Coordinates of N, CA and C in Angstrom, one line a residue:
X1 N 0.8 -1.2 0.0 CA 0.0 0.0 0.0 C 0.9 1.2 0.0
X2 N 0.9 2.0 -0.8 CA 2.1 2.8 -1.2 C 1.6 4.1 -0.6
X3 N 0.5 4.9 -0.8 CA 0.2 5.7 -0.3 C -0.5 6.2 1.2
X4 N -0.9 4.8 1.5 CA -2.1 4.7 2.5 C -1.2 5.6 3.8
X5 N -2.0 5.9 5.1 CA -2.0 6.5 6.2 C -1.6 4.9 6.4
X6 N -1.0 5.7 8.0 CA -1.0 4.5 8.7 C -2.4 4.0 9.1
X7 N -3.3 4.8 9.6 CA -4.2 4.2 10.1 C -5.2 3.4 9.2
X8 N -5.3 3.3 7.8 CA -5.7 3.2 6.8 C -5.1 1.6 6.6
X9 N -3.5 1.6 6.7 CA -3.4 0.2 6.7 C -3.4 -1.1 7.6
X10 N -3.6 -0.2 8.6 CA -4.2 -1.0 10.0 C -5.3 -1.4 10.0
X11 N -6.2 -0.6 9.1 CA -8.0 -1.3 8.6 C -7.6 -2.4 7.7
X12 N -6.9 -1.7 6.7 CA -7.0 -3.1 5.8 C -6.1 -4.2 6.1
X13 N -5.1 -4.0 7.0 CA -4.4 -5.2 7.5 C -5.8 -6.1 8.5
X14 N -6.3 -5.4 9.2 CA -7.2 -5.9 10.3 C -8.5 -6.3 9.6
X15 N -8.6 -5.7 8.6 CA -10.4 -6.5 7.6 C -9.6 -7.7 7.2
X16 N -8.4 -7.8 6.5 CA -8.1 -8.7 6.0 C -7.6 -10.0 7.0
X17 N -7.2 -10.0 8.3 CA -7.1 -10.6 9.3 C -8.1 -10.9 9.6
X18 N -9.5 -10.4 9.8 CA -10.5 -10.7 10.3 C -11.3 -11.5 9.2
X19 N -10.9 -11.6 7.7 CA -11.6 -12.3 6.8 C -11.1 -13.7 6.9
X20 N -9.9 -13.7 7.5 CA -9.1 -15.4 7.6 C -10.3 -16.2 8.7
X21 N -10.4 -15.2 9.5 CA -11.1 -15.8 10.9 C -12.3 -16.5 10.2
X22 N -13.2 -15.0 9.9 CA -14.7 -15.1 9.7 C -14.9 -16.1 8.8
X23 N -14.5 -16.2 7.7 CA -15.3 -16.8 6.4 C -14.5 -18.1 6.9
X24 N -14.0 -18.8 7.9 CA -13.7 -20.5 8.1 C -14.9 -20.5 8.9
X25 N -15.3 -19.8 9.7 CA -16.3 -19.9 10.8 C -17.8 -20.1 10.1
X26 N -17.5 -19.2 8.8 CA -19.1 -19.5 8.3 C -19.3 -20.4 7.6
X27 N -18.3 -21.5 6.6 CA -18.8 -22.2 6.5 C -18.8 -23.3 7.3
X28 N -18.0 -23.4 8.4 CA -18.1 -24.5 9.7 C -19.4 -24.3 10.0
X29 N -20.1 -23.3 10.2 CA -21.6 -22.6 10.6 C -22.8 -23.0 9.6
X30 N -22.0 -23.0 8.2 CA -23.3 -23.7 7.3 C -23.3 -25.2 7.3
X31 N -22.0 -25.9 7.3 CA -22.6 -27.3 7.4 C -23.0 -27.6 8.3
X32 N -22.9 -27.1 9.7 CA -23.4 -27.2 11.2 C -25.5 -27.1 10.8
X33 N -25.7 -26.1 9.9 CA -27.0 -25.7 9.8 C -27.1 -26.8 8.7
X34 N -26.7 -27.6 7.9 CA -26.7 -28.4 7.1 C -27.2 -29.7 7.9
X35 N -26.4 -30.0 9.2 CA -26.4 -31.1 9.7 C -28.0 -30.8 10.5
X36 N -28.4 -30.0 10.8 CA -29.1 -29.9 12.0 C -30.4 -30.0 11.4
X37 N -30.5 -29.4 9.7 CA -31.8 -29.3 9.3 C -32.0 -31.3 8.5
X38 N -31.1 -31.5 8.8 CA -31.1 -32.9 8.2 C -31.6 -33.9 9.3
X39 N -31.4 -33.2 10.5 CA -31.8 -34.2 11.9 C -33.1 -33.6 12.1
X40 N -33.2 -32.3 12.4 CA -34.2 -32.0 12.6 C -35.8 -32.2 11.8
X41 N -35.3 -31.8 10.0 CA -36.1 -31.6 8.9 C -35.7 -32.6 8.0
X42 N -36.2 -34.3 7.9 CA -35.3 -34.6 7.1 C -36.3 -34.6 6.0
X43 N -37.4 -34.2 5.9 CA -38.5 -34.0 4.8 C -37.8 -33.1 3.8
X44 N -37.4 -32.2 4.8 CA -36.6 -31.1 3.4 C -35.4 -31.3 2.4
X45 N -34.8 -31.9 3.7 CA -33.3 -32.2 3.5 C -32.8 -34.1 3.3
X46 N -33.5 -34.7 3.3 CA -33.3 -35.9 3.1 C -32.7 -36.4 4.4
X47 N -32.2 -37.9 4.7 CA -31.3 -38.5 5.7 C -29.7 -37.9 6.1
X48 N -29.3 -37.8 4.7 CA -27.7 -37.5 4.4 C -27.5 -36.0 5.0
X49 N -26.9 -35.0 5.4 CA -26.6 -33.7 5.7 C -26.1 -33.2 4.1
X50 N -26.8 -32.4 4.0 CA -26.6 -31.9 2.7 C -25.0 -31.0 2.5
X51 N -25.0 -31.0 0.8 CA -22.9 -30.9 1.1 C -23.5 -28.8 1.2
X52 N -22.3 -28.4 0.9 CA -22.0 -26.5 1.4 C -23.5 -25.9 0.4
X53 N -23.1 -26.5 -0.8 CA -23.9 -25.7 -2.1 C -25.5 -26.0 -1.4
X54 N -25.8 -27.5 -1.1 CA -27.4 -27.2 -0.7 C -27.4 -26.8 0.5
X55 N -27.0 -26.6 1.6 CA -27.1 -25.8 3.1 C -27.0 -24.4 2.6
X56 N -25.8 -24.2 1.4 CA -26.2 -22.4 0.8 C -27.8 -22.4 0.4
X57 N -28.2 -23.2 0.0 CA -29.6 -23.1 -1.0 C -30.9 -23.1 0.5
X58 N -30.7 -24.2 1.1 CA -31.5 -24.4 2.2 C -31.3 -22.5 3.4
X59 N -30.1 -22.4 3.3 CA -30.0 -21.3 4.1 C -30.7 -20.4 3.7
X60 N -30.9 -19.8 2.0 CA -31.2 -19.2 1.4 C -32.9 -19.0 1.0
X61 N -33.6 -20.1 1.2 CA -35.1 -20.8 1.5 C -35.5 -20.2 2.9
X62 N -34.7 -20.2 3.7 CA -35.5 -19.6 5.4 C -35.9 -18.2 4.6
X63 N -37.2 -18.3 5.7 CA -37.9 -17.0 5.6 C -39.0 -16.4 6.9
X64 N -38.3 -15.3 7.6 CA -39.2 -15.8 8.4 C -39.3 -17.0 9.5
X65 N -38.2 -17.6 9.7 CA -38.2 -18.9 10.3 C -39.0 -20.0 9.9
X66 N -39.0 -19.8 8.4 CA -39.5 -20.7 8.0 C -39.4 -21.4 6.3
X67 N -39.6 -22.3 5.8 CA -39.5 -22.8 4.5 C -40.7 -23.3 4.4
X68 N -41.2 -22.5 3.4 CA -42.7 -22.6 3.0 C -43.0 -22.5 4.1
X69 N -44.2 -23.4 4.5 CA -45.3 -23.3 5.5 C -44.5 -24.1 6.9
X70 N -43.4 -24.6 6.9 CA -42.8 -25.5 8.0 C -41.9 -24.3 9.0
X71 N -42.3 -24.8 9.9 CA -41.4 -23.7 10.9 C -40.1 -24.7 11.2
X72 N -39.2 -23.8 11.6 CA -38.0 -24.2 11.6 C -37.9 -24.6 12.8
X73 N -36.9 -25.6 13.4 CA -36.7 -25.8 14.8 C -36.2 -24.8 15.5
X74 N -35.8 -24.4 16.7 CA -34.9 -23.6 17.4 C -33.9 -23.5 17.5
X75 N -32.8 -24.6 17.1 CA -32.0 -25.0 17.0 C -31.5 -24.5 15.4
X76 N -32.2 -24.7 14.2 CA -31.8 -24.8 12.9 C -32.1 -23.1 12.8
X77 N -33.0 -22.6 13.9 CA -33.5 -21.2 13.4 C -31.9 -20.9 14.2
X78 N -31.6 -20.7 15.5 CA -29.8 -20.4 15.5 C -28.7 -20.7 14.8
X79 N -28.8 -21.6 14.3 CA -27.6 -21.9 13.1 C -27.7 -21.2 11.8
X80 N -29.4 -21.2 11.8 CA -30.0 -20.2 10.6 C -29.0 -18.7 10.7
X81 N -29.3 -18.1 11.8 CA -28.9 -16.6 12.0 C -27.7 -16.5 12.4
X82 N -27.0 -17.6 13.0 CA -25.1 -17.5 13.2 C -24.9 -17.5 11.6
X83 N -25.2 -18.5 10.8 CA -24.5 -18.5 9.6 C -24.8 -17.1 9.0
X84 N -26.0 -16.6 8.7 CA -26.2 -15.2 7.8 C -25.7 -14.3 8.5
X85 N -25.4 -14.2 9.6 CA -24.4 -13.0 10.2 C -23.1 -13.2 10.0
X86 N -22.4 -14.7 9.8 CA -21.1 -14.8 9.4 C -20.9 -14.2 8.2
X87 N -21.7 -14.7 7.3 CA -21.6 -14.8 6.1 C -22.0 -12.8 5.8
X88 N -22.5 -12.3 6.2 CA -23.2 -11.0 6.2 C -21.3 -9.9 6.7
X89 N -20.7 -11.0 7.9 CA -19.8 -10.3 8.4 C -18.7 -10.2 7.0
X90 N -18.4 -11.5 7.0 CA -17.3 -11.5 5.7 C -17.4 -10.7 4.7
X91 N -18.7 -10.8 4.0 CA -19.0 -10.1 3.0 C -18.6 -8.4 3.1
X92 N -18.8 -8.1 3.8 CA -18.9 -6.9 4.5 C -17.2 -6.3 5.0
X93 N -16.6 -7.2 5.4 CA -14.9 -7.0 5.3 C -14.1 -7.5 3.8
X94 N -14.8 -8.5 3.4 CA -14.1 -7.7 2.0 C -14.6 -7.0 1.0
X95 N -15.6 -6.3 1.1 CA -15.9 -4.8 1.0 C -14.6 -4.0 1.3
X96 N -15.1 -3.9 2.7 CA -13.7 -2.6 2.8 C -12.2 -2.8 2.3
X97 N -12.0 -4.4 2.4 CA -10.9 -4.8 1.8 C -10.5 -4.4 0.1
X98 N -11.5 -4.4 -0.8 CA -12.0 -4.3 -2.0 C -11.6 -2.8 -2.4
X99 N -12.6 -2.2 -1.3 CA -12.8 -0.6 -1.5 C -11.4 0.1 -1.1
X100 N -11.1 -0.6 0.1 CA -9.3 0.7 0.4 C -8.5 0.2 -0.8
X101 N -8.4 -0.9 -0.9 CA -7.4 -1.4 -2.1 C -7.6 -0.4 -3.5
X102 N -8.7 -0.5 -3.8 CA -9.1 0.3 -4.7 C -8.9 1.8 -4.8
X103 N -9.3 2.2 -3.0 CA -8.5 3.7 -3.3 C -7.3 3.7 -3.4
X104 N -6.9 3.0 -2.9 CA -5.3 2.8 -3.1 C -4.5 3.2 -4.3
X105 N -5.1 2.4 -5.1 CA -5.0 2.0 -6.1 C -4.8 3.3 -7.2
X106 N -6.1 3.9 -7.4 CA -6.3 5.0 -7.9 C -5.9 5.9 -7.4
X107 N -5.5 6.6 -6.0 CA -4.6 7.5 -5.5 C -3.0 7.3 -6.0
X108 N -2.6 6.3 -5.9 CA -1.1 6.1 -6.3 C -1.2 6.6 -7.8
X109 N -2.2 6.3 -8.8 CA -2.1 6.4 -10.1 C -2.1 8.1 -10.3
X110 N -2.9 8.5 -9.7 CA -3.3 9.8 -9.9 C -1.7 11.0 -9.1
X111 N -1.6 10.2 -7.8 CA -0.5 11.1 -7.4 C 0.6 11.1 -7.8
X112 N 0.7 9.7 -8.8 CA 2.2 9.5 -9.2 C 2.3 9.9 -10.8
X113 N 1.1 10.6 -11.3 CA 1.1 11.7 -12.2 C 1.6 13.6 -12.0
X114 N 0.9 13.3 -10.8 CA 1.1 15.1 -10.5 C 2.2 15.1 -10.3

């Protein structure tokens, strides 16, 4: 980061530190809601715990605490809302990761003109 402030690269050091964390946690958090709607719901989800792609799809079906007309257990409705907050967090740090890099980016171009 050639131009950044210090404090500037202490965000993007620390978004990007906190994306190592976050996004293992969320998908530990979606197969966890994988496993649970498979014990709890296996009408929806069949016997087997479904793999990342259908627990994304099933995550993505809650509504309301619910899929279609079935209410969710208590249990799959917490793993429901840990996962979309993980996933809500990550997304969200590499954002800023994205965006400072990008000022970055364009500041050096521009200053290393004038």
């Amino acid at each position: 980061m050639s131009n950044m402030s210090t404090l500037a690269s202490i965000i993007f050091l620390s978004a990007i530190a906190a994306m190592v964390i976050v996004y293992p946690m969320y998908f530990i958090e979606l197969h966890a809601f994988g496993r649970i709607m498979a014990r709890d719901h296996p009408d929806l989800v069949g016997q087997q715990s479904p793999d990342l792609g259908g627990s994304y799809k099933l995550l993505q079906r809650v509504k309301s605490g619910q899929i279609g007309a079935l209410d969710l257990s208590p249990e799959a409705l917490l793993s429901h809302a840990s996962a979309e907050r993980l996933l809500y967090l990550g997304s969200s740090l590499f954002m800023v990761v994205l965006f400072m890099g990008l000022t970055d980016a364009v500041l050096s171009k521009h200053v290393g003109r004038a």
